[in-house]
Amino acid sequence: MFDDEDAPQYSNDGPERADTDNTPVDVRAVWSEQLERGWHGVKVADWAGLYLPAKLDADIRFLDLLVQKVPTFARVAQRRRREAVGDLMRDQYLLPWTRKKCPQFFTEERAGQPIELKDVEHGFPVAQVKSLVLMAIEDGDVEQARKRLVYCWLIPTVNCTNITHRALPGRCEDFDRPLDRYSTRHAKLQELTSYHFQGAPMILRRFDGAIIDPDTYSRAQLLEDLRTIDQLRPIVDGLDGLTFPDLEEEKAYTKRMTNRTRKVEA
């Protein structure tokens, strides 16, 4: 999901996950070192607090102005708004667990079976994130749009097998459970367990070794876990007051926005 265009910033000049020996790794120390180093000199607090909201505002304002001046751009602008949010959501270079060589926040396990972890995948599908942010903007609540973007950007990815990644549901069904898509109640994940992993259920393990239940792991718990990382604490504290729309309203909105045959209102 992530390319390595900027990978040299995270080259072998610091500690990485110890895959080849039993050397214990202080995961938070590894992350803190990389977060302190930043990305091309930019620290994570400035990225989340300045760049993400400013770039979101600039892109939306430009596209709105373009449609005002040239109404025929309305359909193009609709798609570009969604793409702008999606691009910002994917700009996660500063978050160390998005790099496969770094210690991961959440990791898939299969009852001790040897599995090849090839992918890092979001909690919320990017298509949903686009809708969550744009719904707030259309409601005139720019502050809520910024908070939703930063929160979804901050949710740690899950290091999983490619086959599990492809079996994940296309939607998160509960915004209060950020890992809902990884719940074993989903039919495709149940089939995967039965037919590919010989009945071994998927286990999500947090960086500290704790087993996480996607059906009970809440947004509040996730934010508290993130607050234990010094560089992320002010970002998490800035999300106070974060809200989400009704799930069915978001579902209908996403369906409408991704329907390429619909007419775009002026």
PDB file of C-alpha atoms in Angstrom:
ATOM      1  CA  MET A   1       0.000   0.000   0.000  1.00  0.00           C
ATOM      2  CA  PHE A   2       2.906   2.346   0.688  1.00  0.00           C
ATOM      3  CA  ASP A   3       5.684   2.982  -1.792  1.00  0.00           C
ATOM      4  CA  ASP A   4       9.333   3.393  -0.857  1.00  0.00           C
ATOM      5  CA  GLU A   5       9.975   6.632  -2.700  1.00  0.00           C
ATOM      6  CA  ASP A   6      10.995   8.308   0.550  1.00  0.00           C
ATOM      7  CA  ALA A   7      12.300   5.209   2.296  1.00  0.00           C
ATOM      8  CA  PRO A   8      15.903   6.507   2.734  1.00  0.00           C
ATOM      9  CA  GLN A   9      14.619   8.725   5.542  1.00  0.00           C
ATOM     10  CA  TYR A  10      13.921   5.473   7.379  1.00  0.00           C
ATOM     11  CA  SER A  11      17.065   3.615   6.341  1.00  0.00           C
ATOM     12  CA  ASN A  12      19.183   1.316   8.500  1.00  0.00           C
ATOM     13  CA  ASP A  13      20.588   4.093  10.667  1.00  0.00           C
ATOM     14  CA  GLY A  14      18.378   3.165  13.612  1.00  0.00           C
ATOM     15  CA  PRO A  15      17.000   0.094  15.377  1.00  0.00           C
ATOM     16  CA  GLU A  16      14.474  -2.095  13.577  1.00  0.00           C
ATOM     17  CA  ARG A  17      12.336  -5.064  14.473  1.00  0.00           C
ATOM     18  CA  ALA A  18      14.430  -7.990  15.611  1.00  0.00           C
ATOM     19  CA  ASP A  19      13.239 -10.775  13.291  1.00  0.00           C
ATOM     20  CA  THR A  20      16.361 -12.882  13.258  1.00  0.00           C
ATOM     21  CA  ASP A  21      17.213 -13.180  16.952  1.00  0.00           C
ATOM     22  CA  ASN A  22      15.679 -12.997  20.392  1.00  0.00           C
ATOM     23  CA  THR A  23      16.951  -9.531  21.218  1.00  0.00           C
ATOM     24  CA  PRO A  24      14.160  -7.622  22.982  1.00  0.00           C
ATOM     25  CA  VAL A  25      13.156  -4.389  21.303  1.00  0.00           C
ATOM     26  CA  ASP A  26      11.860  -1.322  23.143  1.00  0.00           C
ATOM     27  CA  VAL A  27       9.149  -0.573  20.608  1.00  0.00           C
ATOM     28  CA  ARG A  28       8.222   2.855  21.938  1.00  0.00           C
ATOM     29  CA  ALA A  29      11.895   3.873  21.932  1.00  0.00           C
ATOM     30  CA  VAL A  30      12.226   2.857  18.283  1.00  0.00           C
ATOM     31  CA  TRP A  31       9.092   4.780  17.339  1.00  0.00           C
ATOM     32  CA  SER A  32      10.066   7.813  19.411  1.00  0.00           C
ATOM     33  CA  GLU A  33      13.470   7.969  17.761  1.00  0.00           C
ATOM     34  CA  GLN A  34      11.941   7.941  14.310  1.00  0.00           C
ATOM     35  CA  LEU A  35       9.162  10.354  15.215  1.00  0.00           C
ATOM     36  CA  GLU A  36      11.737  12.702  16.728  1.00  0.00           C
ATOM     37  CA  ARG A  37      13.779  12.504  13.547  1.00  0.00           C
ATOM     38  CA  GLY A  38      10.742  13.423  11.488  1.00  0.00           C
ATOM     39  CA  TRP A  39      10.391  13.251   7.743  1.00  0.00           C
ATOM     40  CA  HIS A  40      12.745  15.549   5.822  1.00  0.00           C
ATOM     41  CA  GLY A  41      12.939  17.690   8.953  1.00  0.00           C
ATOM     42  CA  VAL A  42       9.176  17.918   9.526  1.00  0.00           C
ATOM     43  CA  LYS A  43       7.933  16.645  12.897  1.00  0.00           C
ATOM     44  CA  VAL A  44       4.736  14.666  13.253  1.00  0.00           C
ATOM     45  CA  ALA A  45       3.001  17.349  15.356  1.00  0.00           C
ATOM     46  CA  ASP A  46       3.513  19.940  12.612  1.00  0.00           C
ATOM     47  CA  TRP A  47       2.356  17.514   9.943  1.00  0.00           C
ATOM     48  CA  ALA A  48      -0.863  16.632  11.759  1.00  0.00           C
ATOM     49  CA  GLY A  49      -1.464  20.088  13.232  1.00  0.00           C
ATOM     50  CA  LEU A  50      -0.464  22.287  10.309  1.00  0.00           C
ATOM     51  CA  TYR A  51       0.037  20.497   7.010  1.00  0.00           C
ATOM     52  CA  LEU A  52      -2.959  18.141   6.955  1.00  0.00           C
ATOM     53  CA  PRO A  53      -5.646  20.719   7.853  1.00  0.00           C
ATOM     54  CA  ALA A  54      -4.041  23.494   5.763  1.00  0.00           C
ATOM     55  CA  LYS A  55      -3.699  21.284   2.679  1.00  0.00           C
ATOM     56  CA  LEU A  56      -7.268  20.058   3.100  1.00  0.00           C
ATOM     57  CA  ASP A  57      -8.564  23.635   3.322  1.00  0.00           C
ATOM     58  CA  ALA A  58      -6.495  24.774   0.346  1.00  0.00           C
ATOM     59  CA  ASP A  59      -7.582  21.916  -1.916  1.00  0.00           C
ATOM     60  CA  ILE A  60     -11.275  22.275  -1.079  1.00  0.00           C
ATOM     61  CA  ARG A  61     -11.238  26.074  -1.413  1.00  0.00           C
ATOM     62  CA  PHE A  62      -9.496  25.874  -4.787  1.00  0.00           C
ATOM     63  CA  LEU A  63     -11.969  23.338  -6.166  1.00  0.00           C
ATOM     64  CA  ASP A  64     -14.964  25.298  -4.849  1.00  0.00           C
ATOM     65  CA  LEU A  65     -13.614  28.474  -6.451  1.00  0.00           C
ATOM     66  CA  LEU A  66     -12.984  26.644  -9.707  1.00  0.00           C
ATOM     67  CA  VAL A  67     -16.593  25.455  -9.868  1.00  0.00           C
ATOM     68  CA  GLN A  68     -17.844  28.965  -9.094  1.00  0.00           C
ATOM     69  CA  LYS A  69     -15.827  30.385 -11.982  1.00  0.00           C
ATOM     70  CA  VAL A  70     -16.313  27.492 -14.403  1.00  0.00           C
ATOM     71  CA  PRO A  71     -19.427  25.415 -13.510  1.00  0.00           C
ATOM     72  CA  THR A  72     -18.551  22.712 -16.042  1.00  0.00           C
ATOM     73  CA  PHE A  73     -15.811  21.605 -13.632  1.00  0.00           C
ATOM     74  CA  ALA A  74     -18.442  20.452 -11.111  1.00  0.00           C
ATOM     75  CA  ARG A  75     -18.123  16.745 -11.849  1.00  0.00           C
ATOM     76  CA  VAL A  76     -14.343  16.844 -11.994  1.00  0.00           C
ATOM     77  CA  ALA A  77     -14.229  18.798  -8.736  1.00  0.00           C
ATOM     78  CA  GLN A  78     -16.421  16.216  -7.013  1.00  0.00           C
ATOM     79  CA  ARG A  79     -13.905  13.483  -7.806  1.00  0.00           C
ATOM     80  CA  ARG A  80     -10.898  15.667  -7.032  1.00  0.00           C
ATOM     81  CA  ARG A  81     -12.284  16.516  -3.571  1.00  0.00           C
ATOM     82  CA  ARG A  82     -12.445  12.835  -2.726  1.00  0.00           C
ATOM     83  CA  GLU A  83      -9.001  12.215  -4.170  1.00  0.00           C
ATOM     84  CA  ALA A  84      -7.552  15.114  -2.178  1.00  0.00           C
ATOM     85  CA  VAL A  85      -8.815  13.612   1.083  1.00  0.00           C
ATOM     86  CA  GLY A  86      -7.607  10.152   0.083  1.00  0.00           C
ATOM     87  CA  ASP A  87      -4.126  11.420  -0.747  1.00  0.00           C
ATOM     88  CA  LEU A  88      -3.836  13.163   2.624  1.00  0.00           C
ATOM     89  CA  MET A  89      -5.051  10.029   4.388  1.00  0.00           C
ATOM     90  CA  ARG A  90      -2.315   7.983   2.715  1.00  0.00           C
ATOM     91  CA  ASP A  91       0.472  10.469   3.522  1.00  0.00           C
ATOM     92  CA  GLN A  92       1.582   8.466   6.545  1.00  0.00           C
ATOM     93  CA  TYR A  93       5.352   8.488   6.092  1.00  0.00           C
ATOM     94  CA  LEU A  94       5.853  10.023   9.533  1.00  0.00           C
ATOM     95  CA  LEU A  95       4.104   7.127  11.283  1.00  0.00           C
ATOM     96  CA  PRO A  96       6.805   4.476  11.743  1.00  0.00           C
ATOM     97  CA  TRP A  97       4.516   1.416  11.841  1.00  0.00           C
ATOM     98  CA  THR A  98       3.533   1.990   8.220  1.00  0.00           C
ATOM     99  CA  ARG A  99       7.027   0.712   7.346  1.00  0.00           C
ATOM    100  CA  LYS A 100       7.291  -3.062   7.256  1.00  0.00           C
ATOM    101  CA  LYS A 101      10.854  -3.013   8.619  1.00  0.00           C
ATOM    102  CA  CYS A 102       9.773  -1.132  11.730  1.00  0.00           C
ATOM    103  CA  PRO A 103       8.005  -2.538  14.793  1.00  0.00           C
ATOM    104  CA  GLN A 104       4.321  -2.844  14.004  1.00  0.00           C
ATOM    105  CA  PHE A 105       1.470  -1.541  16.118  1.00  0.00           C
ATOM    106  CA  PHE A 106      -0.907  -4.416  15.277  1.00  0.00           C
ATOM    107  CA  THR A 107       0.094  -7.762  13.778  1.00  0.00           C
ATOM    108  CA  GLU A 108      -1.903 -10.720  12.502  1.00  0.00           C
ATOM    109  CA  GLU A 109      -1.188 -14.153  14.017  1.00  0.00           C
ATOM    110  CA  ARG A 110      -2.663 -17.566  13.267  1.00  0.00           C
ATOM    111  CA  ALA A 111      -2.283 -19.796  16.332  1.00  0.00           C
ATOM    112  CA  GLY A 112       1.444 -20.186  15.898  1.00  0.00           C
ATOM    113  CA  GLN A 113       1.258 -21.035  12.191  1.00  0.00           C
ATOM    114  CA  PRO A 114       4.086 -19.631  10.067  1.00  0.00           C
ATOM    115  CA  ILE A 115       2.473 -16.912   7.945  1.00  0.00           C
ATOM    116  CA  GLU A 116       3.946 -14.341   5.600  1.00  0.00           C
ATOM    117  CA  LEU A 117       2.987 -10.817   6.629  1.00  0.00           C
ATOM    118  CA  LYS A 118       3.136  -8.830   3.400  1.00  0.00           C
ATOM    119  CA  ASP A 119       0.647  -5.959   3.739  1.00  0.00           C
ATOM    120  CA  VAL A 120      -0.060  -3.020   6.016  1.00  0.00           C
ATOM    121  CA  GLU A 121      -3.701  -2.028   5.879  1.00  0.00           C
ATOM    122  CA  HIS A 122      -5.890   0.723   7.339  1.00  0.00           C
ATOM    123  CA  GLY A 123      -8.596   0.303   9.928  1.00  0.00           C
ATOM    124  CA  PHE A 124     -11.084   2.438   8.009  1.00  0.00           C
ATOM    125  CA  PRO A 125     -11.196   1.981   4.216  1.00  0.00           C
ATOM    126  CA  VAL A 126     -10.026   5.140   2.495  1.00  0.00           C
ATOM    127  CA  ALA A 127     -13.350   5.471   0.625  1.00  0.00           C
ATOM    128  CA  GLN A 128     -15.116   5.831   3.973  1.00  0.00           C
ATOM    129  CA  VAL A 129     -12.587   8.355   5.238  1.00  0.00           C
ATOM    130  CA  LYS A 130     -13.210  10.498   2.174  1.00  0.00           C
ATOM    131  CA  SER A 131     -16.919  10.549   2.927  1.00  0.00           C
ATOM    132  CA  LEU A 132     -16.498  11.206   6.652  1.00  0.00           C
ATOM    133  CA  VAL A 133     -14.368  14.275   5.969  1.00  0.00           C
ATOM    134  CA  LEU A 134     -16.433  15.654   3.097  1.00  0.00           C
ATOM    135  CA  MET A 135     -19.727  15.181   4.960  1.00  0.00           C
ATOM    136  CA  ALA A 136     -18.428  17.463   7.699  1.00  0.00           C
ATOM    137  CA  ILE A 137     -17.275  20.040   5.165  1.00  0.00           C
ATOM    138  CA  GLU A 138     -20.652  20.032   3.435  1.00  0.00           C
ATOM    139  CA  ASP A 139     -22.282  20.542   6.847  1.00  0.00           C
ATOM    140  CA  GLY A 140     -20.081  23.619   7.305  1.00  0.00           C
ATOM    141  CA  ASP A 141     -18.136  22.035  10.175  1.00  0.00           C
ATOM    142  CA  VAL A 142     -14.547  22.489   9.001  1.00  0.00           C
ATOM    143  CA  GLU A 143     -13.117  21.796  12.467  1.00  0.00           C
ATOM    144  CA  GLN A 144     -14.832  18.409  12.597  1.00  0.00           C
ATOM    145  CA  ALA A 145     -13.588  17.611   9.095  1.00  0.00           C
ATOM    146  CA  ARG A 146     -10.018  18.293  10.225  1.00  0.00           C
ATOM    147  CA  LYS A 147     -10.401  16.118  13.317  1.00  0.00           C
ATOM    148  CA  ARG A 148     -11.850  13.234  11.334  1.00  0.00           C
ATOM    149  CA  LEU A 149      -8.993  13.418   8.844  1.00  0.00           C
ATOM    150  CA  VAL A 150      -6.303  13.507  11.530  1.00  0.00           C
ATOM    151  CA  TYR A 151      -7.910  10.688  13.529  1.00  0.00           C
ATOM    152  CA  CYS A 152      -8.245   8.394  10.518  1.00  0.00           C
ATOM    153  CA  TRP A 153      -4.696   9.268   9.452  1.00  0.00           C
ATOM    154  CA  LEU A 154      -3.468   8.395  12.944  1.00  0.00           C
ATOM    155  CA  ILE A 155      -5.173   4.979  13.272  1.00  0.00           C
ATOM    156  CA  PRO A 156      -2.325   2.435  13.195  1.00  0.00           C
ATOM    157  CA  THR A 157      -2.222   0.094  10.243  1.00  0.00           C
ATOM    158  CA  VAL A 158      -2.354  -3.685  10.707  1.00  0.00           C
ATOM    159  CA  ASN A 159       0.493  -5.863   9.430  1.00  0.00           C
ATOM    160  CA  CYS A 160      -1.329  -8.797   7.836  1.00  0.00           C
ATOM    161  CA  THR A 161      -1.120 -11.480   5.183  1.00  0.00           C
ATOM    162  CA  ASN A 162      -2.139 -10.569   1.668  1.00  0.00           C
ATOM    163  CA  ILE A 163      -4.929 -13.134   1.681  1.00  0.00           C
ATOM    164  CA  THR A 164      -6.376 -11.668   4.888  1.00  0.00           C
ATOM    165  CA  HIS A 165      -6.128  -8.174   3.426  1.00  0.00           C
ATOM    166  CA  ARG A 166      -8.162  -9.276   0.405  1.00  0.00           C
ATOM    167  CA  ALA A 167     -10.806 -10.895   2.618  1.00  0.00           C
ATOM    168  CA  LEU A 168     -11.439  -7.800   4.728  1.00  0.00           C
ATOM    169  CA  PRO A 169     -14.891  -6.205   4.428  1.00  0.00           C
ATOM    170  CA  GLY A 170     -15.028  -3.103   2.287  1.00  0.00           C
ATOM    171  CA  ARG A 171     -16.509  -1.040   5.107  1.00  0.00           C
ATOM    172  CA  CYS A 172     -16.053  -0.442   8.815  1.00  0.00           C
ATOM    173  CA  GLU A 173     -19.435  -1.107  10.426  1.00  0.00           C
ATOM    174  CA  ASP A 174     -18.824   0.732  13.701  1.00  0.00           C
ATOM    175  CA  PHE A 175     -16.899   4.009  13.923  1.00  0.00           C
ATOM    176  CA  ASP A 176     -16.413   3.443  17.651  1.00  0.00           C
ATOM    177  CA  ARG A 177     -14.459   0.236  16.918  1.00  0.00           C
ATOM    178  CA  PRO A 178     -11.511   1.194  14.710  1.00  0.00           C
ATOM    179  CA  LEU A 179     -10.510  -2.435  14.036  1.00  0.00           C
ATOM    180  CA  ASP A 180     -14.051  -3.625  13.265  1.00  0.00           C
ATOM    181  CA  ARG A 181     -13.071  -4.911   9.808  1.00  0.00           C
ATOM    182  CA  TYR A 182     -10.782  -7.489  11.444  1.00  0.00           C
ATOM    183  CA  SER A 183     -13.568  -9.062  13.499  1.00  0.00           C
ATOM    184  CA  THR A 184     -13.893 -12.819  13.045  1.00  0.00           C
ATOM    185  CA  ARG A 185     -17.665 -12.395  12.783  1.00  0.00           C
ATOM    186  CA  HIS A 186     -17.286 -11.332   9.141  1.00  0.00           C
ATOM    187  CA  ALA A 187     -18.179 -14.120   6.720  1.00  0.00           C
ATOM    188  CA  LYS A 188     -15.129 -13.925   4.448  1.00  0.00           C
ATOM    189  CA  LEU A 189     -12.739 -13.993   7.388  1.00  0.00           C
ATOM    190  CA  GLN A 190     -14.569 -17.019   8.785  1.00  0.00           C
ATOM    191  CA  GLU A 191     -14.230 -18.771   5.419  1.00  0.00           C
ATOM    192  CA  LEU A 192     -10.556 -17.888   5.293  1.00  0.00           C
ATOM    193  CA  THR A 193     -10.009 -19.421   8.718  1.00  0.00           C
ATOM    194  CA  SER A 194     -11.851 -22.613   7.784  1.00  0.00           C
ATOM    195  CA  TYR A 195     -10.468 -23.249   4.321  1.00  0.00           C
ATOM    196  CA  HIS A 196      -7.035 -21.645   4.198  1.00  0.00           C
ATOM    197  CA  PHE A 197      -5.714 -21.641   7.757  1.00  0.00           C
ATOM    198  CA  GLN A 198      -7.038 -25.061   8.801  1.00  0.00           C
ATOM    199  CA  GLY A 199      -9.312 -23.591  11.438  1.00  0.00           C
ATOM    200  CA  ALA A 200      -6.702 -21.322  13.021  1.00  0.00           C
ATOM    201  CA  PRO A 201      -8.515 -18.040  13.774  1.00  0.00           C
ATOM    202  CA  MET A 202      -6.937 -14.673  13.174  1.00  0.00           C
ATOM    203  CA  ILE A 203      -5.427 -13.101  16.268  1.00  0.00           C
ATOM    204  CA  LEU A 204      -4.518  -9.434  16.404  1.00  0.00           C
ATOM    205  CA  ARG A 205      -1.578  -8.754  18.686  1.00  0.00           C
ATOM    206  CA  ARG A 206      -0.611  -5.296  19.858  1.00  0.00           C
ATOM    207  CA  PHE A 207       3.019  -4.182  19.923  1.00  0.00           C
ATOM    208  CA  ASP A 208       3.311  -5.011  23.638  1.00  0.00           C
ATOM    209  CA  GLY A 209       2.134  -8.581  23.099  1.00  0.00           C
ATOM    210  CA  ALA A 210      -1.457  -8.051  24.235  1.00  0.00           C
ATOM    211  CA  ILE A 211      -4.175  -9.792  22.198  1.00  0.00           C
ATOM    212  CA  ILE A 212      -6.733  -7.329  20.852  1.00  0.00           C
ATOM    213  CA  ASP A 213     -10.388  -8.210  20.293  1.00  0.00           C
ATOM    214  CA  PRO A 214     -11.670  -6.091  17.372  1.00  0.00           C
ATOM    215  CA  ASP A 215     -15.233  -6.424  18.711  1.00  0.00           C
ATOM    216  CA  THR A 216     -14.402  -4.719  22.009  1.00  0.00           C
ATOM    217  CA  TYR A 217     -11.339  -2.574  21.240  1.00  0.00           C
ATOM    218  CA  SER A 218     -12.779   0.935  21.264  1.00  0.00           C
ATOM    219  CA  ARG A 219     -11.790   4.288  19.866  1.00  0.00           C
ATOM    220  CA  ALA A 220     -11.096   5.479  23.420  1.00  0.00           C
ATOM    221  CA  GLN A 221      -8.743   2.545  24.037  1.00  0.00           C
ATOM    222  CA  LEU A 222      -6.900   3.192  20.793  1.00  0.00           C
ATOM    223  CA  LEU A 223      -6.435   6.877  21.576  1.00  0.00           C
ATOM    224  CA  GLU A 224      -5.173   5.998  25.036  1.00  0.00           C
ATOM    225  CA  ASP A 225      -2.645   3.588  23.493  1.00  0.00           C
ATOM    226  CA  LEU A 226      -1.474   6.324  21.134  1.00  0.00           C
ATOM    227  CA  ARG A 227      -1.165   8.792  24.018  1.00  0.00           C
ATOM    228  CA  THR A 228       1.578   6.617  25.529  1.00  0.00           C
ATOM    229  CA  ILE A 229       3.845   7.808  22.708  1.00  0.00           C
ATOM    230  CA  ASP A 230       5.150  11.229  23.718  1.00  0.00           C
ATOM    231  CA  GLN A 231       5.218  12.770  20.253  1.00  0.00           C
ATOM    232  CA  LEU A 232       1.607  11.761  19.560  1.00  0.00           C
ATOM    233  CA  ARG A 233       0.068  12.879  22.856  1.00  0.00           C
ATOM    234  CA  PRO A 234      -0.655  16.498  21.774  1.00  0.00           C
ATOM    235  CA  ILE A 235      -2.172  15.253  18.522  1.00  0.00           C
ATOM    236  CA  VAL A 236      -4.475  12.868  20.373  1.00  0.00           C
ATOM    237  CA  ASP A 237      -5.435  15.575  22.865  1.00  0.00           C
ATOM    238  CA  GLY A 238      -6.399  17.808  19.936  1.00  0.00           C
ATOM    239  CA  LEU A 239      -9.052  15.276  18.883  1.00  0.00           C
ATOM    240  CA  ASP A 240     -11.265  16.069  21.857  1.00  0.00           C
ATOM    241  CA  GLY A 241     -14.819  16.533  20.596  1.00  0.00           C
ATOM    242  CA  LEU A 242     -14.417  14.201  17.611  1.00  0.00           C
ATOM    243  CA  THR A 243     -17.752  12.931  16.291  1.00  0.00           C
ATOM    244  CA  PHE A 244     -18.939  10.730  13.447  1.00  0.00           C
ATOM    245  CA  PRO A 245     -22.151  10.700  11.415  1.00  0.00           C
ATOM    246  CA  ASP A 246     -24.757   7.961  11.487  1.00  0.00           C
ATOM    247  CA  LEU A 247     -23.366   4.884   9.748  1.00  0.00           C
ATOM    248  CA  GLU A 248     -26.317   4.542   7.381  1.00  0.00           C
ATOM    249  CA  GLU A 249     -26.066   8.197   6.402  1.00  0.00           C
ATOM    250  CA  GLU A 250     -22.380   7.741   5.587  1.00  0.00           C
ATOM    251  CA  LYS A 251     -23.144   4.567   3.618  1.00  0.00           C
ATOM    252  CA  ALA A 252     -25.768   6.353   1.520  1.00  0.00           C
ATOM    253  CA  TYR A 253     -23.452   9.338   1.017  1.00  0.00           C
ATOM    254  CA  THR A 254     -20.558   7.133  -0.115  1.00  0.00           C
ATOM    255  CA  LYS A 255     -22.806   5.267  -2.522  1.00  0.00           C
ATOM    256  CA  ARG A 256     -24.069   8.524  -3.962  1.00  0.00           C
ATOM    257  CA  MET A 257     -20.611  10.067  -4.288  1.00  0.00           C
ATOM    258  CA  THR A 258     -19.123   7.005  -5.980  1.00  0.00           C
ATOM    259  CA  ASN A 259     -21.993   6.659  -8.454  1.00  0.00           C
ATOM    260  CA  ARG A 260     -20.372   7.939 -11.627  1.00  0.00           C
ATOM    261  CA  THR A 261     -23.682   8.223 -13.453  1.00  0.00           C
ATOM    262  CA  ARG A 262     -25.310  10.627 -11.004  1.00  0.00           C
ATOM    263  CA  LYS A 263     -25.773  14.286 -11.825  1.00  0.00           C
ATOM    264  CA  VAL A 264     -23.709  16.771  -9.865  1.00  0.00           C
ATOM    265  CA  GLU A 265     -25.570  19.661  -8.310  1.00  0.00           C
ATOM    266  CA  ALA A 266     -24.321  23.100  -9.244  1.00  0.00           C
TER     267      ALA A 266
END
